[in-house]
Every structure is written in C-alpha cells, then in structure tokens.
mmCIF file of C-alpha atoms in Angstrom:
data_model
loop_
_atom_site.group_PDB
_atom_site.id
_atom_site.type_symbol
_atom_site.label_atom_id
_atom_site.label_comp_id
_atom_site.label_asym_id
_atom_site.label_seq_id
_atom_site.Cartn_x
_atom_site.Cartn_y
_atom_site.Cartn_z
ATOM 1 C CA MET A 1 -25.328 35.905 10.505
ATOM 2 C CA GLY A 2 -22.837 37.054 8.177
ATOM 3 C CA HIS A 3 -22.655 40.741 8.704
ATOM 4 C CA GLU A 4 -19.507 40.858 10.655
ATOM 5 C CA ASN A 5 -17.686 43.055 7.983
ATOM 6 C CA ILE A 6 -20.399 45.812 7.893
ATOM 7 C CA THR A 7 -21.737 47.861 10.761
ATOM 8 C CA GLU A 8 -23.111 50.566 8.635
ATOM 9 C CA PHE A 9 -24.298 51.030 4.882
ATOM 10 C CA ILE A 10 -24.089 54.321 3.187
ATOM 11 C CA LEU A 11 -27.341 55.562 1.401
ATOM 12 C CA LEU A 12 -26.687 56.822 -1.973
ATOM 13 C CA GLY A 13 -29.976 58.840 -1.781
ATOM 14 C CA LEU A 14 -31.879 60.510 -4.538
ATOM 15 C CA PHE A 15 -29.467 62.834 -5.870
ATOM 16 C CA SER A 16 -25.842 63.486 -6.468
ATOM 17 C CA ASP A 17 -26.228 66.851 -7.541
ATOM 18 C CA GLU A 18 -25.836 69.902 -4.617
ATOM 19 C CA ASP A 19 -28.238 72.253 -6.207
ATOM 20 C CA GLU A 20 -31.020 69.305 -6.608
ATOM 21 C CA ARG A 21 -30.447 68.287 -3.250
ATOM 22 C CA ILE A 22 -31.249 71.629 -1.653
ATOM 23 C CA ALA A 23 -34.232 71.945 -3.718
ATOM 24 C CA CYS A 24 -35.513 68.450 -2.707
ATOM 25 C CA PHE A 25 -34.752 69.231 0.792
ATOM 26 C CA VAL A 26 -37.169 72.186 0.820
ATOM 27 C CA VAL A 27 -39.755 70.491 -1.296
ATOM 28 C CA PHE A 28 -39.531 66.951 0.944
ATOM 29 C CA LEU A 29 -39.763 68.997 3.907
ATOM 30 C CA PHE A 30 -42.988 70.753 2.596
ATOM 31 C CA CYS A 31 -43.948 67.526 1.806
ATOM 32 C CA TYR A 32 -43.358 65.823 5.271
ATOM 33 C CA ILE A 33 -45.326 68.773 7.005
ATOM 34 C CA ALA A 34 -48.172 68.709 4.742
ATOM 35 C CA ILE A 35 -48.434 64.558 5.737
ATOM 36 C CA LEU A 36 -48.341 65.438 9.183
ATOM 37 C CA SER A 37 -50.688 68.153 9.483
ATOM 38 C CA GLY A 38 -53.437 66.589 7.096
ATOM 39 C CA ASN A 39 -53.367 63.317 8.604
ATOM 40 C CA LEU A 40 -53.562 64.744 12.069
ATOM 41 C CA LEU A 41 -56.399 67.158 11.405
ATOM 42 C CA ILE A 42 -58.399 64.129 10.051
ATOM 43 C CA LEU A 43 -57.338 61.949 13.027
ATOM 44 C CA LEU A 44 -58.530 64.842 15.227
ATOM 45 C CA THR A 45 -61.586 65.447 13.075
ATOM 46 C CA ILE A 46 -62.922 62.064 13.650
ATOM 47 C CA ASN A 47 -61.986 61.380 17.178
ATOM 48 C CA GLY A 48 -63.559 64.689 18.157
ATOM 49 C CA SER A 49 -66.915 64.271 16.496
ATOM 50 C CA ARG A 50 -69.887 61.809 15.822
ATOM 51 C CA LEU A 51 -67.920 60.183 12.653
ATOM 52 C CA ARG A 52 -65.766 57.931 14.991
ATOM 53 C CA GLU A 53 -68.861 55.782 15.467
ATOM 54 C CA GLN A 54 -69.290 54.834 11.826
ATOM 55 C CA PRO A 55 -66.745 52.003 10.842
ATOM 56 C CA MET A 56 -65.489 53.713 7.471
ATOM 57 C CA TYR A 57 -64.402 56.683 9.652
ATOM 58 C CA PHE A 58 -62.941 54.483 12.551
ATOM 59 C CA PHE A 59 -60.756 52.685 9.546
ATOM 60 C CA LEU A 60 -60.089 56.314 8.300
ATOM 61 C CA SER A 61 -58.750 57.041 11.351
ATOM 62 C CA TYR A 62 -56.497 54.352 11.612
ATOM 63 C CA LEU A 63 -55.365 54.787 7.883
ATOM 64 C CA SER A 64 -54.076 58.350 8.455
ATOM 65 C CA PHE A 65 -52.299 57.027 11.728
ATOM 66 C CA MET A 66 -50.438 54.694 9.580
ATOM 67 C CA ASP A 67 -49.747 56.856 7.075
ATOM 68 C CA VAL A 68 -48.177 59.145 9.657
ATOM 69 C CA CYS A 69 -46.101 56.471 11.165
ATOM 70 C CA PHE A 70 -45.090 55.015 7.515
ATOM 71 C CA THR A 71 -43.854 58.603 6.372
ATOM 72 C CA SER A 72 -42.330 58.873 9.479
ATOM 73 C CA THR A 73 -39.867 55.916 9.152
ATOM 74 C CA VAL A 74 -38.638 57.185 5.942
ATOM 75 C CA ALA A 75 -39.090 60.933 5.704
ATOM 76 C CA PRO A 76 -36.866 62.491 8.676
ATOM 77 C CA LYS A 77 -33.832 60.337 7.181
ATOM 78 C CA LEU A 78 -34.380 61.062 3.491
ATOM 79 C CA ILE A 79 -34.847 64.997 4.605
ATOM 80 C CA THR A 80 -31.804 65.132 6.758
ATOM 81 C CA ASP A 81 -29.694 63.024 4.210
ATOM 82 C CA LEU A 82 -30.191 65.739 1.776
ATOM 83 C CA LEU A 83 -28.115 68.125 3.689
ATOM 84 C CA ALA A 84 -25.873 65.550 5.154
ATOM 85 C CA GLN A 85 -22.280 64.712 4.029
ATOM 86 C CA GLU A 86 -22.011 61.700 5.148
ATOM 87 C CA LYS A 87 -25.145 59.401 4.507
ATOM 88 C CA THR A 88 -24.505 56.749 6.723
ATOM 89 C CA ILE A 89 -27.179 54.092 8.525
ATOM 90 C CA SER A 90 -25.926 51.234 11.000
ATOM 91 C CA TYR A 91 -26.786 47.975 10.273
ATOM 92 C CA ASN A 92 -29.118 47.769 13.083
ATOM 93 C CA SER A 93 -30.622 50.856 12.264
ATOM 94 C CA CYS A 94 -31.384 49.896 8.474
ATOM 95 C CA MET A 95 -32.922 46.373 9.583
ATOM 96 C CA ALA A 96 -35.248 48.386 12.026
ATOM 97 C CA GLN A 97 -36.006 50.976 9.256
ATOM 98 C CA MET A 98 -36.757 48.038 6.935
ATOM 99 C CA PHE A 99 -39.067 46.358 9.553
ATOM 100 C CA TYR A 100 -41.175 49.516 10.115
ATOM 101 C CA ALA A 101 -41.395 50.466 6.493
ATOM 102 C CA HIS A 102 -42.749 47.311 5.757
ATOM 103 C CA PHE A 103 -44.979 46.974 8.994
ATOM 104 C CA PHE A 104 -46.632 50.393 8.570
ATOM 105 C CA GLY A 105 -46.936 49.990 4.846
ATOM 106 C CA ALA A 106 -48.369 46.511 4.835
ATOM 107 C CA THR A 107 -50.913 47.587 7.746
ATOM 108 C CA GLU A 108 -52.190 50.228 5.304
ATOM 109 C CA ILE A 109 -52.633 47.801 2.497
ATOM 110 C CA PHE A 110 -54.999 45.370 4.600
ATOM 111 C CA ILE A 111 -56.987 48.717 6.034
ATOM 112 C CA LEU A 112 -57.455 49.534 2.694
ATOM 113 C CA VAL A 113 -58.990 45.841 2.217
ATOM 114 C CA ALA A 114 -61.121 46.284 5.387
ATOM 115 C CA MET A 115 -62.283 49.649 4.130
ATOM 116 C CA ALA A 116 -63.427 48.101 0.564
ATOM 117 C CA TYR A 117 -65.208 45.406 2.758
ATOM 118 C CA ASP A 118 -67.063 48.366 4.456
ATOM 119 C CA ARG A 119 -68.255 50.083 1.512
ATOM 120 C CA TYR A 120 -69.390 46.549 0.148
ATOM 121 C CA ALA A 121 -71.499 45.912 3.336
ATOM 122 C CA ALA A 122 -72.854 49.388 3.291
ATOM 123 C CA ILE A 123 -73.797 49.433 -0.287
ATOM 124 C CA CYS A 124 -74.751 46.120 -1.074
ATOM 125 C CA ARG A 125 -75.953 44.919 1.998
ATOM 126 C CA PRO A 126 -77.428 48.110 3.482
ATOM 127 C CA LEU A 127 -80.119 45.940 5.808
ATOM 128 C CA HIS A 128 -77.601 44.018 7.766
ATOM 129 C CA TYR A 129 -74.677 46.632 7.639
ATOM 130 C CA MET A 130 -74.856 47.572 11.271
ATOM 131 C CA VAL A 131 -74.344 43.378 12.261
ATOM 132 C CA ILE A 132 -71.702 42.868 9.736
ATOM 133 C CA MET A 133 -69.465 45.766 10.474
ATOM 134 C CA SER A 134 -70.211 46.002 14.433
ATOM 135 C CA ARG A 135 -67.771 47.581 16.356
ATOM 136 C CA GLN A 136 -66.496 43.926 17.527
ATOM 137 C CA VAL A 137 -65.820 43.159 13.618
ATOM 138 C CA CYS A 138 -63.830 46.643 12.914
ATOM 139 C CA TYR A 139 -61.462 45.440 15.955
ATOM 140 C CA VAL A 140 -61.239 42.040 14.625
ATOM 141 C CA LEU A 141 -60.154 43.430 10.978
ATOM 142 C CA LEU A 142 -58.071 45.880 12.575
ATOM 143 C CA MET A 143 -55.880 43.427 14.595
ATOM 144 C CA ALA A 144 -56.012 41.121 11.660
ATOM 145 C CA SER A 145 -54.182 43.931 9.656
ATOM 146 C CA ILE A 146 -51.914 44.497 12.128
ATOM 147 C CA LEU A 147 -50.793 40.510 12.612
ATOM 148 C CA GLY A 148 -50.576 40.034 9.052
ATOM 149 C CA ALA A 149 -48.406 43.184 8.619
ATOM 150 C CA PHE A 150 -46.116 42.163 11.494
ATOM 151 C CA LEU A 151 -45.454 38.378 9.951
ATOM 152 C CA HIS A 152 -45.072 39.929 6.549
ATOM 153 C CA SER A 153 -42.236 42.393 7.879
ATOM 154 C CA ILE A 154 -40.541 39.717 10.239
ATOM 155 C CA LEU A 155 -40.040 37.647 6.982
ATOM 156 C CA GLN A 156 -38.692 40.283 5.019
ATOM 157 C CA VAL A 157 -36.176 40.933 8.299
ATOM 158 C CA LEU A 158 -35.367 37.211 8.320
ATOM 159 C CA ILE A 159 -34.657 37.110 4.894
ATOM 160 C CA ILE A 160 -31.905 39.814 5.008
ATOM 161 C CA ILE A 161 -30.213 39.061 8.628
ATOM 162 C CA GLU A 162 -29.231 35.726 7.296
ATOM 163 C CA LEU A 163 -27.272 37.030 4.155
ATOM 164 C CA PRO A 164 -23.647 37.761 4.352
ATOM 165 C CA PHE A 165 -22.505 41.105 3.679
ATOM 166 C CA CYS A 166 -18.325 41.589 3.169
ATOM 167 C CA GLY A 167 -17.918 43.601 0.066
ATOM 168 C CA PRO A 168 -19.622 47.052 -1.002
ATOM 169 C CA ASN A 169 -21.639 48.867 1.569
ATOM 170 C CA GLN A 170 -23.611 51.443 -0.378
ATOM 171 C CA ILE A 171 -27.315 50.935 -0.928
ATOM 172 C CA ASP A 172 -28.309 52.697 -4.290
ATOM 173 C CA HIS A 173 -31.618 53.806 -2.517
ATOM 174 C CA TYR A 174 -32.763 56.625 -0.191
ATOM 175 C CA PHE A 175 -34.001 53.849 2.740
ATOM 176 C CA CYS A 176 -33.177 50.361 3.582
ATOM 177 C CA ASP A 177 -35.572 48.088 1.506
ATOM 178 C CA VAL A 178 -35.063 44.525 0.604
ATOM 179 C CA PHE A 179 -34.066 44.533 -3.290
ATOM 180 C CA PRO A 180 -31.316 47.275 -2.594
ATOM 181 C CA LEU A 181 -29.688 45.059 0.271
ATOM 182 C CA LEU A 182 -30.107 41.695 -1.612
ATOM 183 C CA LYS A 183 -27.511 43.548 -4.123
ATOM 184 C CA LEU A 184 -24.973 43.808 -1.604
ATOM 185 C CA ALA A 185 -24.982 40.330 -0.372
ATOM 186 C CA CYS A 186 -21.649 38.408 -0.916
ATOM 187 C CA MET A 187 -24.061 35.124 -2.209
ATOM 188 C CA ASP A 188 -26.545 34.405 -5.253
ATOM 189 C CA THR A 189 -29.754 36.132 -4.352
ATOM 190 C CA SER A 190 -31.685 35.041 -7.664
ATOM 191 C CA LEU A 191 -33.922 32.636 -5.664
ATOM 192 C CA LEU A 192 -34.552 35.149 -2.550
ATOM 193 C CA VAL A 193 -35.687 37.735 -5.620
ATOM 194 C CA ILE A 194 -37.965 35.052 -6.891
ATOM 195 C CA VAL A 195 -39.106 34.383 -2.924
ATOM 196 C CA ILE A 196 -39.561 38.043 -2.665
ATOM 197 C CA ILE A 197 -41.398 39.090 -5.674
ATOM 198 C CA SER A 198 -43.476 36.051 -5.101
ATOM 199 C CA THR A 199 -44.601 37.064 -1.859
ATOM 200 C CA THR A 200 -44.588 41.176 -1.612
ATOM 201 C CA GLY A 201 -44.869 41.315 -5.550
ATOM 202 C CA VAL A 202 -48.100 38.815 -5.936
ATOM 203 C CA LEU A 203 -49.798 39.945 -2.502
ATOM 204 C CA SER A 204 -49.272 43.474 -3.904
ATOM 205 C CA ILE A 205 -51.074 42.385 -7.290
ATOM 206 C CA LEU A 206 -53.633 40.212 -5.841
ATOM 207 C CA THR A 207 -54.724 42.918 -3.437
ATOM 208 C CA PHE A 208 -54.952 45.423 -5.720
ATOM 209 C CA VAL A 209 -57.297 43.339 -8.245
ATOM 210 C CA ALA A 210 -59.258 42.143 -5.627
ATOM 211 C CA LEU A 211 -59.719 45.928 -4.384
ATOM 212 C CA VAL A 212 -60.733 46.665 -7.951
ATOM 213 C CA ILE A 213 -63.105 43.885 -8.772
ATOM 214 C CA SER A 214 -65.040 44.772 -5.230
ATOM 215 C CA TYR A 215 -65.251 48.170 -6.232
ATOM 216 C CA ILE A 216 -66.891 47.103 -9.952
ATOM 217 C CA ILE A 217 -69.227 45.285 -7.907
ATOM 218 C CA ILE A 218 -70.012 48.064 -5.498
ATOM 219 C CA LEU A 219 -70.369 50.466 -8.331
ATOM 220 C CA SER A 220 -72.687 48.369 -10.475
ATOM 221 C CA THR A 221 -74.728 47.485 -7.235
ATOM 222 C CA LEU A 222 -75.391 51.656 -7.218
ATOM 223 C CA ARG A 223 -77.499 51.345 -10.424
ATOM 224 C CA THR A 224 -80.408 50.453 -8.634
ATOM 225 C CA HIS A 225 -80.126 53.126 -5.845
ATOM 226 C CA SER A 226 -81.837 56.627 -5.502
ATOM 227 C CA SER A 227 -79.641 59.238 -7.533
ATOM 228 C CA GLN A 228 -78.785 61.026 -4.261
ATOM 229 C CA SER A 229 -77.629 58.001 -2.213
ATOM 230 C CA CYS A 230 -75.723 57.287 -5.528
ATOM 231 C CA ARG A 231 -73.923 60.369 -5.422
ATOM 232 C CA LYS A 232 -72.821 60.201 -1.852
ATOM 233 C CA ALA A 233 -71.670 56.560 -2.271
ATOM 234 C CA LEU A 234 -69.849 57.461 -5.693
ATOM 235 C CA SER A 235 -67.895 60.541 -3.675
ATOM 236 C CA THR A 236 -66.626 58.148 -0.968
ATOM 237 C CA CYS A 237 -65.836 54.927 -3.174
ATOM 238 C CA GLY A 238 -64.294 57.679 -5.722
ATOM 239 C CA SER A 239 -61.876 58.791 -2.893
ATOM 240 C CA HIS A 240 -61.120 54.900 -1.936
ATOM 241 C CA ILE A 241 -60.524 54.100 -5.965
ATOM 242 C CA THR A 242 -58.163 57.063 -5.947
ATOM 243 C CA VAL A 243 -56.122 56.348 -2.989
ATOM 244 C CA VAL A 244 -55.859 52.390 -3.600
ATOM 245 C CA PHE A 245 -54.653 53.262 -7.229
ATOM 246 C CA MET A 246 -52.219 56.172 -6.070
ATOM 247 C CA PHE A 247 -50.589 53.413 -3.490
ATOM 248 C CA PHE A 248 -50.607 50.005 -5.128
ATOM 249 C CA LEU A 249 -49.408 50.930 -8.837
ATOM 250 C CA PRO A 250 -46.158 52.240 -7.765
ATOM 251 C CA LEU A 251 -45.784 49.624 -5.029
ATOM 252 C CA ILE A 252 -46.545 46.788 -7.487
ATOM 253 C CA PHE A 253 -43.986 48.218 -10.178
ATOM 254 C CA THR A 254 -41.202 48.218 -7.024
ATOM 255 C CA TYR A 255 -41.864 44.789 -5.962
ATOM 256 C CA VAL A 256 -42.415 43.193 -9.367
ATOM 257 C CA PRO A 257 -39.447 44.687 -11.194
ATOM 258 C CA MET A 258 -39.973 44.321 -15.091
ATOM 259 C CA ALA A 259 -35.988 45.203 -15.656
ATOM 260 C CA ASP A 260 -33.405 45.153 -13.337
ATOM 261 C CA SER A 261 -33.369 48.723 -12.548
ATOM 262 C CA VAL A 262 -33.284 49.925 -8.963
ATOM 263 C CA SER A 263 -33.159 53.757 -10.140
ATOM 264 C CA ASN A 264 -36.561 53.595 -11.054
ATOM 265 C CA ASP A 265 -37.537 52.059 -7.578
ATOM 266 C CA LYS A 266 -36.331 55.124 -5.983
ATOM 267 C CA VAL A 267 -38.948 57.187 -7.836
ATOM 268 C CA PHE A 268 -41.685 54.555 -7.439
ATOM 269 C CA ALA A 269 -41.075 54.509 -3.927
ATOM 270 C CA LEU A 270 -41.470 58.235 -3.696
ATOM 271 C CA PHE A 271 -45.063 58.049 -4.567
ATOM 272 C CA TYR A 272 -45.895 55.458 -1.924
ATOM 273 C CA THR A 273 -43.882 56.877 0.643
ATOM 274 C CA MET A 274 -44.346 60.627 0.310
ATOM 275 C CA ILE A 275 -46.636 61.488 -2.435
ATOM 276 C CA ALA A 276 -49.630 59.310 -1.722
ATOM 277 C CA PRO A 277 -49.727 59.863 2.031
ATOM 278 C CA MET A 278 -49.706 63.640 1.194
ATOM 279 C CA PHE A 279 -52.635 63.456 -1.003
ATOM 280 C CA ASN A 280 -54.717 61.278 1.226
ATOM 281 C CA PRO A 281 -55.926 63.358 3.477
ATOM 282 C CA LEU A 282 -57.030 65.908 0.465
ATOM 283 C CA ILE A 283 -58.769 63.107 -1.092
ATOM 284 C CA TYR A 284 -60.300 62.348 1.723
ATOM 285 C CA THR A 285 -61.601 65.421 2.946
ATOM 286 C CA LEU A 286 -62.050 67.517 -0.322
ATOM 287 C CA ARG A 287 -64.489 64.510 -1.726
ATOM 288 C CA ASN A 288 -66.189 63.801 1.422
ATOM 289 C CA THR A 289 -69.182 66.099 2.705
ATOM 290 C CA ASP A 290 -69.159 64.211 6.154
ATOM 291 C CA MET A 291 -65.765 65.042 6.687
ATOM 292 C CA LYS A 292 -66.205 68.636 5.538
ATOM 293 C CA ASN A 293 -69.106 69.154 7.967
ATOM 294 C CA ALA A 294 -67.604 67.548 11.140
ATOM 295 C CA MET A 295 -64.628 69.748 10.317
ATOM 296 C CA LYS A 296 -66.870 73.075 10.163
ATOM 297 C CA LYS A 297 -68.523 71.945 13.126
ATOM 298 C CA ILE A 298 -65.403 71.134 15.130
ATOM 299 C CA TRP A 299 -62.817 73.850 14.049
ATOM 300 C CA CYS A 300 -65.596 76.492 13.489
ATOM 301 C CA ARG A 301 -66.949 75.731 17.319
ATOM 302 C CA ASP A 302 -63.571 76.114 18.808
ATOM 303 C CA THR A 303 -62.888 79.492 16.791
ATOM 304 C CA GLN A 304 -66.305 80.741 18.115
ATOM 305 C CA LEU A 305 -65.697 79.574 21.500
ATOM 306 C CA GLU A 306 -62.438 81.705 21.691
ATOM 307 C CA GLU A 307 -64.103 85.009 20.447
ATOM 308 C CA LYS A 308 -66.676 84.605 23.377
#
C-alpha cells in the first residue's frame, strides 16, 4: 500500500465563492431534508398498507431505502463542507465513503433492473405473474442486487488502495470517487482508467440500454390491452422510465468521460446523488394511483383517530 505520505485529503468541493457556498448550503440542506422525508414517507406508506404484498412495491420500498442510504454517504459532508474552512477527509474515511457510495448506488441500479423485470412479468405474462414474481423470487433478486453491488464496490476500493499517493492531496470533487483519486496517484493510471470505464461505464450503458429495450417491449405489448389497464400500466411504466433516465444519463456521462473534465463530473454527480433521489418520491407518488390511495388511507386514518 502506498499512501504512507498521505493520511488525509482535501475536498475542493463545488464552489470557491463564499456567497455561492452559503446559497448552496441552504439549497442542499433543503434537498437533503426533502430526500429523507419523501423517501421515508414512501417507506412508511408501503410498509403500513397492503401494497407491501405486491412485488413492485416490495422493490420500491428498498429503492427508497437505498436512496436515503446513498445520499447520506455524500450529502451531510457536502453540506457541512460548504460552511467549513477546512474541507478535509481522512484516508480511511475517503475509502469508506467511496465504498458506500458505489455500494448503495449499484444496489439501486440492480433494483431498477428487478423492477423492470417485474413490470415485464406483470404486463407481458399476467397469468403466470404470481409464480414468476413470488416472494421467494423477490428476495433472491434483492440478495443478488446486494451481492452484485458489494463485488462492484470492493473492486473499486481494491483498485484505489493499491495506488501510491505521495504528491498533492487535493481532490477536485465534493466526495471521494475513483476518477478524482486516480488523478492524484504518483503513477501512470491510464490503464486503470480504461478498466474503470470498461467496468462501471460499460455496465451503466448496458443496463440503461437493457432497461430502455425492456420498457419498449412492455409498451408495445400494452397495445393489445384494454384502455383502462393500459392507462394504469402506462402510469407505472412512465414513472420507472423517468427515474431510469434521471439516474442513468448523468451516471453514464460521469463514468464514460467524453473529455478529460472532472469539473463536469461534479455537476453530473449532483444529479444522481441529490437531484434524482429528491424527485424519485414525487415521481412514484404523483403518478401512481395505488400509492396516493394508500397514503390517503394511512395518513387520513391517523388524523381521524387523533381527532376522535
């Protein structure tokens, strides 16, 4: 291991201007509170209603949980650093942050794939749906998502901990990620950049393409359905497609760099670390009749009980 000379890194963050930092502190704090409250609302609604028995909502509850975990690995440090004079992070904390960010992020990606498979089974194979998506299958898909994400994250960390860090320790980012750290290594990392692009980058592209194709197949199958079931299926699929685009496009731009620019990476990273997790609860609740009805039942019932 070659980090003997470096025990901590300095995160350069998003902005150097004082006024911008204070404005962003307020904005990001609001975003983080919105992410926590929105996703916790989804979790409580699903677990407190009959929706938890349906595979789609089983996955949605775990997606919301992963959103909270994923954002919490990055947002608190980003928010506090906006007001801090010294934006340092220890070597070990940096490795831990990178591991957890990749772990929760990759788990989300695999859960989105499982949700696409669930929609395919529900719309294209309705008669066999309960067999294809039994509770046992749901747990297997969830465990496979977690295991796949763990292997992916460990690989990223193993690549970085073998690198020698002896020179500058300023990371041009607001959290520890692979590309900004590779730039600080005291060795030629061009081969490792290719390895990461061909693993994380290509995985992101292939998953995104597979998800888009699966939704095209689902939507083309819908033409044979009645208009009411078609509308309902379109609203759930529409939500999923929106989330997939919001999450994957910035991710692909980050891990398949078109040019050597980390400054853009920071902007793209904001999309999948803060903006997408904030909009997910809105997308899944506002466009989903079942969720809206379940929320009315649970939260209105609670207020009625309090009034009594």
